[in-house]
Coordinates of C-alpha atoms and ligand atoms in Angstrom, one line a residue:
X1 CA -7.7 26.1 13.8
X2 CA -10.2 26.4 16.7
X3 CA -8.5 27.2 19.9
X4 CA -10.3 24.4 21.8
X5 CA -9.0 21.8 19.3
X6 CA -5.8 20.0 20.2
X7 CA -2.9 20.0 17.8
X8 CA -2.2 16.5 16.3
X9 CA 0.9 16.1 18.5
X10 CA -1.3 16.8 21.5
X11 CA -4.1 14.5 20.2
X12 CA -1.6 11.8 19.6
X13 CA -0.4 12.2 23.2
X14 CA -3.8 12.4 24.8
X15 CA -3.9 9.8 27.6
X16 CA -6.8 7.5 27.2
X17 CA -6.9 7.9 23.4
X18 CA -7.5 4.6 21.7
X19 CA -4.0 3.1 21.6
X20 CA -5.3 0.1 19.6
X21 CA -6.9 2.1 16.8
X22 CA -4.7 0.5 14.1
X23 CA -6.1 -3.0 14.9
X24 CA -9.4 -2.3 13.2
X25 CA -8.7 1.0 11.3
X26 CA -9.9 1.8 7.8
X27 CA -6.9 3.4 6.1
X28 CA -7.4 5.4 2.9
X29 CA -4.4 5.6 0.6
X30 CA -3.7 9.0 -1.0
X31 CA -1.5 9.1 -4.1
X32 CA -1.1 12.8 -3.8
X33 CA -0.1 13.4 -7.5
X34 CA -3.5 12.1 -8.6
X35 CA -5.9 12.9 -5.7
X36 CA -6.9 16.6 -6.1
X37 CA -5.1 19.6 -7.7
X38 CA -5.5 22.7 -5.6
X39 CA -3.4 25.1 -7.7
X40 CA -4.5 24.1 -11.2
X41 CA -1.1 22.9 -12.5
X42 CA -2.4 19.5 -13.5
X43 CA -0.8 17.7 -10.6
X44 CA -2.4 16.8 -7.3
X45 CA -1.1 18.6 -4.2
X46 CA -1.6 19.0 -0.5
X47 CA -3.9 22.0 -1.0
X48 CA -6.1 19.7 -3.0
X49 CA -6.1 17.0 -0.3
X50 CA -7.0 19.7 2.3
X51 CA -9.9 20.8 0.2
X52 CA -11.2 17.2 0.1
X53 CA -10.8 16.3 3.8
X54 CA -14.6 16.6 4.3
X55 CA -15.1 14.0 1.6
X56 CA -12.7 11.7 3.4
X57 CA -14.4 12.3 6.7
X58 CA -17.8 11.6 5.2
X59 CA -16.4 8.4 3.7
X60 CA -15.7 7.3 7.3
X61 CA -12.0 6.5 7.2
X62 CA -9.8 6.5 10.3
X63 CA -6.4 7.3 8.7
X64 CA -4.7 8.4 5.5
X65 CA -1.6 6.8 4.1
X66 CA 0.3 9.2 1.8
X67 CA 2.6 7.8 -0.8
X68 CA 6.0 9.5 -0.7
X69 CA 5.5 13.3 -0.7
X70 CA 9.1 14.4 -0.5
X71 CA 11.3 16.2 -2.9
X72 CA 12.2 13.7 -5.6
X73 CA 13.1 13.6 -9.3
X74 CA 10.1 11.2 -9.6
X75 CA 12.1 8.5 -11.4
X76 CA 9.8 6.0 -9.6
X77 CA 6.8 8.1 -8.7
X78 CA 8.5 9.5 -5.6
X79 CA 10.0 6.3 -4.3
X80 CA 13.3 8.0 -5.1
X81 CA 13.6 10.4 -2.2
X82 CA 16.1 13.2 -2.3
X83 CA 15.2 14.9 1.0
X84 CA 13.1 13.2 3.8
X85 CA 12.6 16.4 5.8
X86 CA 10.7 18.4 3.2
X87 CA 7.8 18.2 0.7
X88 CA 8.0 18.1 -3.0
X89 CA 7.5 21.7 -4.2
X90 CA 5.0 20.4 -6.7
X91 CA 2.8 19.2 -3.8
X92 CA 3.4 22.2 -1.4
X93 CA 5.6 23.0 1.5
X94 CA 6.4 21.5 4.9
X95 CA 4.1 24.0 6.5
X96 CA 1.3 22.8 4.2
X97 CA 1.9 19.2 5.4
X98 CA 1.8 20.3 9.0
X99 CA -1.5 22.1 8.5
X100 CA -2.9 19.1 6.6
X101 CA -1.9 16.7 9.5
X102 CA -3.6 19.1 11.9
X103 CA -6.8 19.6 9.9
X104 CA -7.1 15.8 9.3
X105 CA -6.7 15.2 13.1
X106 CA -9.4 17.8 13.8
X107 CA -11.7 15.5 11.7
X108 CA -10.5 12.5 13.7
X109 CA -8.3 11.2 10.8
X110 CA -4.7 10.1 11.5
X111 CA -1.8 10.5 9.1
X112 CA 0.5 7.7 8.0
X113 CA 3.5 8.5 5.7
X114 CA 5.7 6.4 3.5
X115 CA 9.4 5.7 4.5
X116 CA 11.7 4.1 1.9
X117 CA 14.6 2.5 3.7
X118 CA 16.0 0.3 0.9
X119 CA 17.2 3.2 -1.3
X120 CA 17.4 6.9 -1.8
X121 CA 17.4 9.0 -5.0
X122 CA 20.6 9.2 -7.0
X123 CA 20.0 12.9 -6.4
X124 CA 20.2 12.6 -2.6
X125 CA 23.1 14.6 -1.2
X126 CA 24.7 11.4 0.2
X127 CA 24.8 9.7 -3.2
X128 CA 26.1 12.8 -5.0
X129 CA 28.8 13.1 -2.3
X130 CA 29.7 9.4 -2.8
X131 CA 30.1 9.8 -6.6
X132 CA 32.2 12.8 -6.1
X133 CA 34.4 11.4 -3.4
X134 CA 35.5 8.4 -5.5
X135 CA 36.5 4.8 -4.7
X136 CA 37.6 3.9 -1.2
X137 CA 36.0 7.1 0.3
X138 CA 33.9 7.0 3.5
X139 CA 31.1 8.6 1.5
X140 CA 30.8 5.5 -0.6
X141 CA 30.5 3.3 2.5
X142 CA 26.8 4.4 2.9
X143 CA 26.0 2.6 -0.4
X144 CA 27.1 -0.6 -2.1
X145 CA 29.9 0.3 -4.4
X146 CA 32.0 -2.6 -5.8
X147 CA 34.6 -3.2 -8.5
X148 CA 33.3 -5.1 -11.5
X149 CA 34.4 -8.6 -12.5
X150 CA 36.3 -9.5 -15.6
X151 CA 39.7 -8.2 -16.7
X152 CA 38.8 -4.5 -16.9
X153 CA 36.0 -4.6 -14.3
X154 CA 33.5 -4.6 -17.1
X155 CA 31.2 -7.3 -15.6
X156 CA 28.5 -6.7 -13.0
X157 CA 29.6 -7.7 -9.4
X158 CA 26.6 -10.2 -9.1
X159 CA 23.9 -11.8 -11.2
X160 CA 21.1 -10.4 -8.9
X161 CA 17.9 -9.5 -10.7
X162 CA 16.1 -6.3 -10.2
X163 CA 12.5 -6.2 -8.8
X164 CA 11.8 -4.2 -11.9
X165 CA 13.5 -6.7 -14.2
X166 CA 17.0 -6.1 -15.7
X167 CA 20.3 -5.5 -14.0
X168 CA 20.9 -4.5 -10.4
X169 CA 24.2 -2.7 -10.9
X170 CA 25.2 0.4 -12.8
X171 CA 28.8 1.4 -13.5
X172 CA 30.1 4.8 -12.5
X173 CA 32.8 7.0 -14.0
X174 CA 35.7 8.0 -11.8
X175 CA 36.2 11.7 -11.1
X176 CA 38.8 11.7 -13.9
X177 CA 36.3 10.2 -16.4
X178 CA 37.7 6.6 -16.5
X179 CA 35.2 3.7 -16.0
X180 CA 34.9 3.1 -12.3
X181 CA 33.1 1.0 -9.7
X182 CA 29.5 -0.3 -9.9
X183 CA 26.7 0.5 -7.4
X184 CA 23.8 -1.7 -6.4
X185 CA 20.2 -0.8 -7.0
X186 CA 17.5 -3.4 -6.6
X187 CA 15.1 -1.1 -8.5
X188 CA 16.1 1.6 -11.0
X189 CA 19.6 3.1 -11.4
X190 CA 18.1 6.3 -10.0
X191 CA 17.5 4.4 -6.7
X192 CA 20.8 3.4 -5.2
X193 CA 20.6 0.9 -2.3
X194 CA 21.7 2.0 1.1
X195 CA 24.2 0.0 3.2
X196 CA 22.3 -0.8 6.4
X197 CA 25.5 -2.0 8.0
X198 CA 26.5 1.7 8.2
X199 CA 25.7 3.5 11.4
X200 CA 24.8 6.8 9.6
X201 CA 22.1 5.0 7.6
X202 CA 20.5 3.7 10.8
X203 CA 20.8 6.9 12.7
X204 CA 19.4 9.0 9.8
X205 CA 16.3 6.9 9.5
X206 CA 15.6 7.0 13.2
X207 CA 16.0 10.8 13.1
X208 CA 13.6 11.0 10.1
X209 CA 11.0 9.0 12.0
X210 CA 11.3 11.4 15.0
X211 CA 11.1 14.4 12.6
X212 CA 7.7 13.3 11.4
X213 CA 6.4 11.7 14.6
X214 CA 7.1 15.1 16.3
X215 CA 4.8 16.7 13.6
X216 CA 1.9 14.5 14.6
X217 CA 2.3 11.7 12.1
X218 CA 0.6 8.6 13.6
X219 CA 2.6 6.0 11.8
X220 CA 4.8 5.0 8.8
X221 CA 4.3 2.6 5.9
X222 CA 7.6 0.9 5.3
X223 CA 8.5 0.5 1.7
X224 CA 10.0 -2.8 0.4
X225 CA 10.5 -3.7 4.0
X226 CA 12.1 -7.1 3.5
X227 CA 14.9 -5.8 1.2
X228 CA 17.3 -3.4 3.0
X229 CA 19.8 -6.0 4.4
X230 CA 22.2 -7.5 1.9
X231 CA 24.7 -10.3 2.2
X232 CA 27.8 -8.2 2.0
X233 CA 29.8 -11.2 0.5
X234 CA 27.6 -10.7 -2.6
X235 CA 27.2 -14.4 -3.5
X236 CA 25.5 -15.6 -6.6
X237 CA 21.7 -16.1 -6.4
X238 CA 21.1 -19.6 -5.1
X239 CA 18.6 -21.7 -7.1
X240 CA 16.1 -22.2 -4.3
X241 CA 17.2 -20.3 -1.2
X242 CA 15.9 -21.6 2.2
X243 CA 14.5 -19.3 4.8
X244 CA 17.0 -16.4 5.4
X245 CA 19.4 -17.6 2.7
X246 CA 18.5 -15.2 -0.1
X247 CA 21.3 -12.6 -0.4
X248 CA 18.9 -9.6 -0.5
X249 CA 15.4 -10.7 0.6
X250 CA 14.3 -11.3 4.2
X251 CA 17.7 -11.7 5.8
X252 CA 17.6 -12.5 9.5
X253 CA 19.4 -9.3 10.5
X254 CA 16.6 -7.2 9.1
X255 CA 14.6 -7.5 12.3
X256 CA 17.1 -5.4 14.3
X257 CA 16.2 -2.4 12.1
X258 CA 12.5 -2.7 12.9
X259 CA 13.0 -3.4 16.6
X260 CA 15.0 -0.1 16.7
X261 CA 12.2 1.7 14.9
X262 CA 9.6 0.2 17.2
X263 CA 11.6 1.5 20.2
X264 CA 11.4 5.0 18.6
X265 CA 7.7 4.6 18.0
X266 CA 7.1 3.5 21.5
X267 CA 8.7 6.5 23.1
X268 CA 5.6 8.5 22.2
X269 CA 2.8 8.7 24.7
X270 CA 0.4 7.5 22.0
X271 CA 2.8 5.1 20.3
X272 CA 3.3 5.5 16.6
X273 CA 2.5 2.6 14.3
X274 CA 4.7 0.7 11.8
X275 CA 3.1 -0.8 8.8
X276 CA 5.3 -3.0 6.6
X277 CA 5.2 -3.6 2.9
X278 CA 6.4 -7.2 3.1
X279 CA 6.1 -9.3 0.0
X280 CA 6.9 -12.9 1.2
X281 CA 5.3 -16.1 0.3
X282 CA 6.5 -17.9 3.5
X283 CA 3.8 -17.2 6.0
X284 CA 6.0 -18.1 9.0
X285 CA 8.7 -15.7 7.8
X286 CA 6.1 -13.0 7.1
X287 CA 4.8 -13.3 10.7
X288 CA 8.2 -12.7 12.1
X289 CA 7.9 -9.0 11.1
X290 CA 4.8 -8.8 13.3
X291 CA 6.3 -10.0 16.6
X292 CA 5.3 -7.7 19.5
X293 CA 8.5 -5.7 19.4
X294 CA 8.6 -5.2 15.6
X295 CA 5.9 -3.9 13.2
X296 CA 2.3 -3.5 14.2
X297 CA 0.9 -4.7 10.9
X298 CA 1.9 -5.6 7.4
X299 CA 0.1 -5.6 4.1
X300 CA -1.6 -8.9 3.3
X301 CA -0.9 -9.4 -0.4
X302 CA -1.8 -13.1 -0.4
X303 CA -5.5 -12.3 -0.5
X304 CA -5.1 -9.5 -3.0
X305 CA -3.4 -11.8 -5.5
X306 CA -6.1 -14.5 -5.4
X307 CA -8.4 -15.1 -8.4
X308 CA -12.2 -14.7 -8.0
X309 CA -12.6 -18.2 -6.7
X310 CA -14.3 -19.2 -3.5
X311 CA -11.9 -22.0 -2.5
X312 CA -8.8 -19.9 -3.2
X313 CA -10.1 -16.8 -1.4
X314 CA -11.4 -18.8 1.6
X315 CA -8.1 -20.6 1.9
X316 CA -6.3 -17.3 1.8
X317 CA -8.4 -15.9 4.5
X318 CA -7.9 -18.9 6.7
X319 CA -4.2 -18.9 6.1
X320 CA -4.0 -15.2 6.8
X321 CA -5.8 -15.5 10.1
X322 CA -3.8 -18.5 11.1
X323 CA -0.5 -16.9 10.4
X324 CA -1.3 -13.8 12.4
X325 CA -2.7 -15.5 15.4
X326 CA 0.6 -16.7 17.0
X327 CA 2.1 -13.2 17.0
X328 CA -1.1 -11.5 18.2
X329 CA -1.1 -9.1 15.2
X330 CA -4.2 -8.1 13.3
X331 CA -4.5 -9.1 9.7
X332 CA -4.8 -6.4 7.0
X333 CA -7.2 -6.5 4.0
X334 CA -6.0 -4.9 0.8
X335 CA -7.8 -5.0 -2.6
X336 CA -5.3 -2.8 -4.4
X337 CA -2.8 0.0 -4.2
X338 CA -0.8 2.2 -6.5
X339 CA 1.2 -0.8 -7.9
X340 CA -1.7 -3.1 -8.7
X341 CA -4.3 -3.5 -11.4
X342 CA -7.6 -1.9 -10.2
X343 CA -10.0 -4.5 -8.8
X344 CA -12.8 -3.6 -11.2
X345 CA -10.5 -4.5 -14.1
X346 CA -8.8 -7.5 -12.4
X347 CA -12.0 -9.2 -11.4
X348 CA -13.5 -8.6 -14.9
X349 CA -10.7 -10.7 -16.6
X350 CA -10.3 -14.3 -17.3
X351 CA -7.1 -14.2 -15.2
X352 CA -8.7 -12.5 -12.2
X353 CA -5.7 -13.1 -9.8
X354 CA -2.8 -10.7 -9.8
X355 CA 0.9 -11.1 -10.6
X356 CA 3.3 -8.4 -11.8
X357 CA 4.7 -10.7 -14.5
X358 CA 1.3 -11.4 -16.0
X359 CA 0.4 -7.8 -16.8
X360 CA -0.1 -7.2 -20.5
X361 CA -1.7 -4.6 -22.9
X362 CA -5.1 -5.4 -24.4
X363 CA -6.3 -8.0 -22.0
X364 CA -10.1 -8.6 -22.6
X365 CA -12.1 -7.2 -19.6
X366 CA -15.7 -7.4 -18.7
X367 CA -15.9 -4.2 -16.6
X368 CA -19.6 -4.7 -15.6
X369 CA -18.8 -8.1 -14.2
X370 CA -15.6 -6.7 -12.6
X371 CA -17.6 -3.9 -11.0
X372 CA -20.1 -6.3 -9.5
X373 CA -17.3 -8.4 -8.1
X374 CA -15.4 -5.4 -6.8
X375 CA -18.5 -4.3 -4.9
X376 CA -18.9 -7.8 -3.5
X377 CA -15.2 -7.9 -2.6
X378 CA -15.5 -4.4 -0.9
X379 CA -18.1 -5.8 1.5
X380 CA -16.3 -9.1 2.0
X381 CA -13.0 -7.5 3.0
X382 CA -14.7 -4.9 5.2
X383 CA -16.3 -7.7 7.1
X384 CA -13.1 -9.5 7.9
X385 CA -11.3 -9.1 11.2
X386 CA -8.4 -6.6 11.1
X387 CA -7.6 -3.4 9.4
X388 CA -8.8 -2.4 5.9
X389 CA -6.9 -0.4 3.2
X390 CA -8.8 1.5 0.5
X391 CA -6.8 2.8 -2.5
X392 CA -8.1 6.1 -3.7
X393 CA -10.6 5.7 -6.5
X394 CA -11.6 2.1 -5.6
X395 CA -14.5 3.6 -3.6
X396 CA -15.6 5.0 -7.0
X397 CA -15.1 1.8 -8.8
X398 CA -12.5 3.3 -11.2
X399 CA -11.2 0.8 -13.7
X400 CA -7.5 0.5 -14.7
X401 CA -6.8 2.8 -17.6
X402 CA -4.8 1.6 -20.6
X403 CA -2.8 4.7 -21.4
X404 CA -1.2 5.6 -24.8
X405 CA 2.4 4.3 -24.6
X406 CA 3.8 7.8 -25.2
X407 CA 2.3 9.0 -21.9
X408 CA 3.6 6.2 -19.7
X409 CA 6.2 7.2 -17.1
X410 CA 6.5 4.1 -15.0
X411 CA 9.9 2.5 -15.1
X412 CA 8.3 -1.0 -14.8
X413 CA 7.0 -0.5 -18.3
X414 CA 10.4 0.5 -19.8
X415 CA 12.4 -2.1 -17.9
X416 CA 10.1 -4.8 -19.2
X417 CA 11.0 -3.8 -22.8
X418 CA 7.5 -2.3 -23.2
X419 CA 5.7 -5.6 -22.6
X420 CA 4.3 -4.6 -19.2
X421 CA 1.9 -1.6 -19.4
X422 CA 3.3 -0.5 -16.0
X423 CA 1.4 1.0 -13.1
X424 CA 0.3 4.4 -14.4
X425 CA -3.1 2.9 -15.3
X426 CA -4.1 2.8 -11.7
X427 CA -2.7 6.3 -11.0
X428 CA -4.9 8.4 -13.2
X429 CA -6.3 11.6 -11.5
X430 CA -9.6 11.2 -9.7
X431 CA -12.9 12.5 -11.2
X432 CA -14.7 14.8 -8.8
X433 CA -17.3 16.5 -11.0
X434 CA -19.4 15.5 -13.9
X435 CA -18.0 18.2 -16.2
X436 CA -15.0 20.4 -16.8
X437 CA -11.7 19.9 -18.4
X438 CA -10.3 17.8 -15.5
X439 CA -13.6 16.6 -14.1
X440 CA -13.0 18.7 -11.0
X441 CA -9.6 17.3 -10.3
X442 CA -8.3 20.8 -10.7
X443 CA -9.9 24.2 -11.0
X444 CA -12.0 25.0 -14.1
X445 CA -9.2 26.8 -15.9
X446 CA -6.6 24.3 -14.7
X447 CA -4.1 22.6 -17.0
X448 CA -4.9 19.1 -18.1
X449 CA -4.2 16.4 -15.5
X450 CA -0.8 14.9 -15.7
X451 CA -2.4 11.7 -17.0
X452 CA -5.7 11.9 -19.0
X453 CA -9.0 10.8 -17.6
X454 CA -11.2 8.7 -19.8
X455 CA -14.4 10.6 -20.8
X456 CA -16.5 7.8 -19.3
X457 CA -15.2 8.8 -15.9
X458 CA -17.8 11.7 -15.7
X459 CA -20.3 9.1 -14.8
X460 CA -18.0 7.7 -12.1
X461 CA -17.2 11.1 -10.6
X462 CA -17.9 11.8 -6.9
X463 CA -20.6 14.2 -7.9
X464 CA -22.4 11.7 -10.1
X465 CA -22.1 9.0 -7.4
X466 CA -23.3 11.3 -4.6
X467 CA -26.5 11.6 -6.6
X468 CA -27.0 7.9 -7.0
X469 CA -27.9 5.9 -3.9
X470 CA -26.9 2.6 -5.7
X471 CA -23.4 3.9 -6.5
X472 CA -20.1 2.3 -5.3
X473 CA -19.4 5.4 -3.3
X474 CA -22.7 5.0 -1.3
X475 CA -21.9 1.3 -0.8
X476 CA -18.5 2.1 0.6
X477 CA -19.9 4.8 2.9
X478 CA -22.6 2.6 4.2
X479 CA -20.2 -0.3 4.8
X480 CA -17.8 1.9 6.7
X481 CA -20.6 3.4 8.8
X482 CA -21.9 0.0 9.6
X483 CA -18.4 -1.2 10.5
X484 CA -18.1 1.6 13.1
X485 CA -21.5 1.0 14.7
X486 CA -21.7 -2.8 14.8
X487 CA -19.8 -4.2 17.8
X488 CA -19.9 -7.7 16.4
X489 CA -18.4 -6.6 13.1
X490 CA -15.7 -4.5 14.8
X491 CA -14.6 -7.0 17.4
X492 CA -16.3 -10.3 17.1
X493 CA -14.4 -13.5 16.4
X494 CA -14.8 -15.1 12.9
X495 CA -16.7 -18.3 12.6
X496 CA -17.1 -20.0 9.2
X497 CA -20.5 -20.9 7.9
X498 CA -20.9 -23.6 5.4
X499 CA -23.0 -22.5 2.5
X500 CA -21.5 -24.6 -0.2
X501 CA -18.4 -24.6 -2.3
X502 CA -19.1 -21.4 -4.1
X503 CA -19.8 -19.2 -1.1
X504 CA -17.6 -17.4 1.4
X505 CA -19.7 -17.1 4.5
X506 CA -18.9 -16.4 8.1
X507 CA -20.3 -15.0 11.3
X508 CA -18.6 -12.2 13.2
X509 CA -19.4 -12.4 16.9
X510 CA -22.9 -13.5 17.7
X511 CA -25.3 -11.6 15.4
X512 CA -23.5 -10.5 12.3
X513 CA -23.0 -12.6 9.1
X514 CA -21.4 -11.9 5.7
X515 CA -22.1 -14.1 2.7
X516 CA -20.4 -13.8 -0.7
X517 CA -21.6 -15.7 -3.7
X518 CA -18.8 -16.5 -6.1
X519 CA -20.7 -19.2 -8.0
X520 CA -22.7 -19.1 -11.3
X521 CA -26.3 -19.2 -9.7
X522 CA -28.1 -17.5 -6.9
X523 CA -27.8 -19.0 -3.4
X524 CA -30.2 -19.0 -0.4
X525 CA -29.2 -16.9 2.6
X526 CA -29.0 -18.4 6.1
X527 CA -31.9 -17.5 8.5
X528 CA -31.7 -13.8 9.4
X529 CA -33.7 -11.0 11.1
X530 CA -32.7 -8.4 8.6
X531 CA -30.4 -7.5 5.8
X532 CA -27.9 -4.7 6.7
X533 CA -26.5 -4.2 3.2
X534 CA -26.0 -6.0 -0.1
X535 CA -23.6 -5.3 -2.9
X536 CA -26.4 -6.1 -5.5
X537 CA -30.1 -6.3 -5.0
X538 CA -31.4 -9.7 -3.7
X539 CA -33.6 -11.5 -6.2
X540 CA -36.6 -13.2 -4.5
X541 CA -34.6 -13.2 -1.3
X542 CA -31.7 -15.1 -3.0
X543 CA -28.2 -13.7 -3.2
X544 CA -27.2 -13.4 -6.9
X545 CA -23.8 -14.4 -8.3
X546 CA -20.9 -12.0 -7.6
X547 CA -22.6 -10.5 -4.6
X548 CA -22.2 -10.1 -0.9
X549 CA -24.8 -9.6 1.8
X550 CA -24.4 -8.5 5.4
X551 CA -27.0 -9.9 7.7
X552 CA -28.3 -9.6 11.2
X553 CA -28.6 -13.2 12.4
X554 CA -29.8 -15.1 15.4
X555 CA -27.1 -15.7 18.0
X556 CA -26.0 -19.4 17.9
X557 CA -27.6 -21.7 20.5
X558 CA -24.7 -23.9 21.4
X559 CA -22.7 -25.6 18.7
X560 CA -24.2 -24.9 15.3
X561 CA -24.2 -27.6 12.6
X562 CA -22.6 -25.1 10.3
X563 CA -19.7 -24.2 12.6
X564 CA -16.3 -25.2 11.2
X565 CA -13.6 -23.3 12.8
X566 CA -13.3 -20.4 15.2
X567 CA -10.4 -18.0 15.1
Ligands
NOJ601 C1 7.1 -0.6 -3.5 C2 6.3 0.6 -3.9 O1 5.0 0.4 -3.6 C3 6.5 0.8 -5.4 O2 5.7 1.8 -5.9 C4 8.0 1.2 -5.6 O3 8.2 1.3 -7.0 C5 8.9 0.2 -5.0 N1 8.5 -0.3 -3.6 C6 10.4 0.7 -4.9 O4 10.4 1.7 -3.9

């Protein structure tokens, strides 16, 4: 490290540094296992990420969000953490993580890590101690152990349904081998739920936050953030629970946890940032997580789940902006992540929206059309006010991969009885080079990647796309560069433009406009000085279907006839 470069802890503490960076940041999600393999064992690692930092800098991202990188049996891709203060040996060491955070900071890139408060791994020392200590022990109080119902305790304590389908309770054996208590797990049995009424659980997580914040981490992504608090009376699931009435989703007491975390984050001279994974349909309840003393931002899944339909997407954008306004929080724009069908595939299907329970094998897909739409969606989301998340590989336009069943590891597949293909199809290792056994994911003599890459990915590799000015990679790079340099796009208010039912069109500030055509035929663009960028070439000046254009326009003179709402 150059001696005149500040360490990330120092960078983070620099007075005058941009404290509001997270309001408009572009955050790139790194699924370490599949990003780049530095040691050639077939699995991505921190050395691989370090070697590709120049690529991330040239893409123009402000921060990286790393999926859980901790020691874990990987029963759920690392969301089963056995030690929060270390790195999975498959990925490297704690020292490697510290160097990575520093090197990224030297390139102006901040680091966000994943924290999983709802559960730990069944391999975590606390859970192993709880099993060993037996019923009634203080060790069991950190989890939810309960006797079963029925004459011999053979029935599950509640009828709660797992987020991964199937039961939420697993029965233990007593130390003497007799059938014992049950424990709660909203996900797999390898992910026992923590009891957030226990002071150890609260203290431990606040300590873990400090541990990483002290190492220069700029923020945390909070996994399954609406789930950690349970109704300790363990009632049956109500048919249609009102706000705050569900026994394990979005309980009112949950906000105390994040207020305490915000207090920790705010003790740093450059305050650390809390980003919530909050899946809630109720917009008002969602916004409560973003009050000024709670999280800074939360993922906006409403937009991501919409079908390719102008009215649906426009309504989602309006809803999103309206729900964030009262709490003063920026919106986030997310097209996918490590749980979601890749946009190129999703938008190429008849059912172009997203729902976990609609995923199936063998769904017909028009990848060419999906790619066109994903390009248009990339520009659309990059033009909206707020922060932007890019899942690794979306900048290459990678499609979802339908893997052979015998290679699938994701528990969602197994718990669906094999009906849901699971999430491994969006976690296939990235192609970096046009040739080689792993397309540059690992070294030339490396073992095969932990999931196989389709042969067609050579043409989607970073090297192939670098050489093609019309590639998805060039589009992303140009869009992010423009986003940085255009003050209207960065900070201007959004004003809707009316270009008909099949367009999503808006101005940002005075002189920037974005127009997306979701209809069947070309549309005319509004008057403009010049075209900054388009997702597909204009045809005789018209915007073709499934395309977005970014325009330099004339500032409005007074109230425009096309003005509808201003946010
Ligand atoms: C949400 C994460 O994104 C997902 O990958 C994980 O399986 C669950 N939370 C459980 O931790």
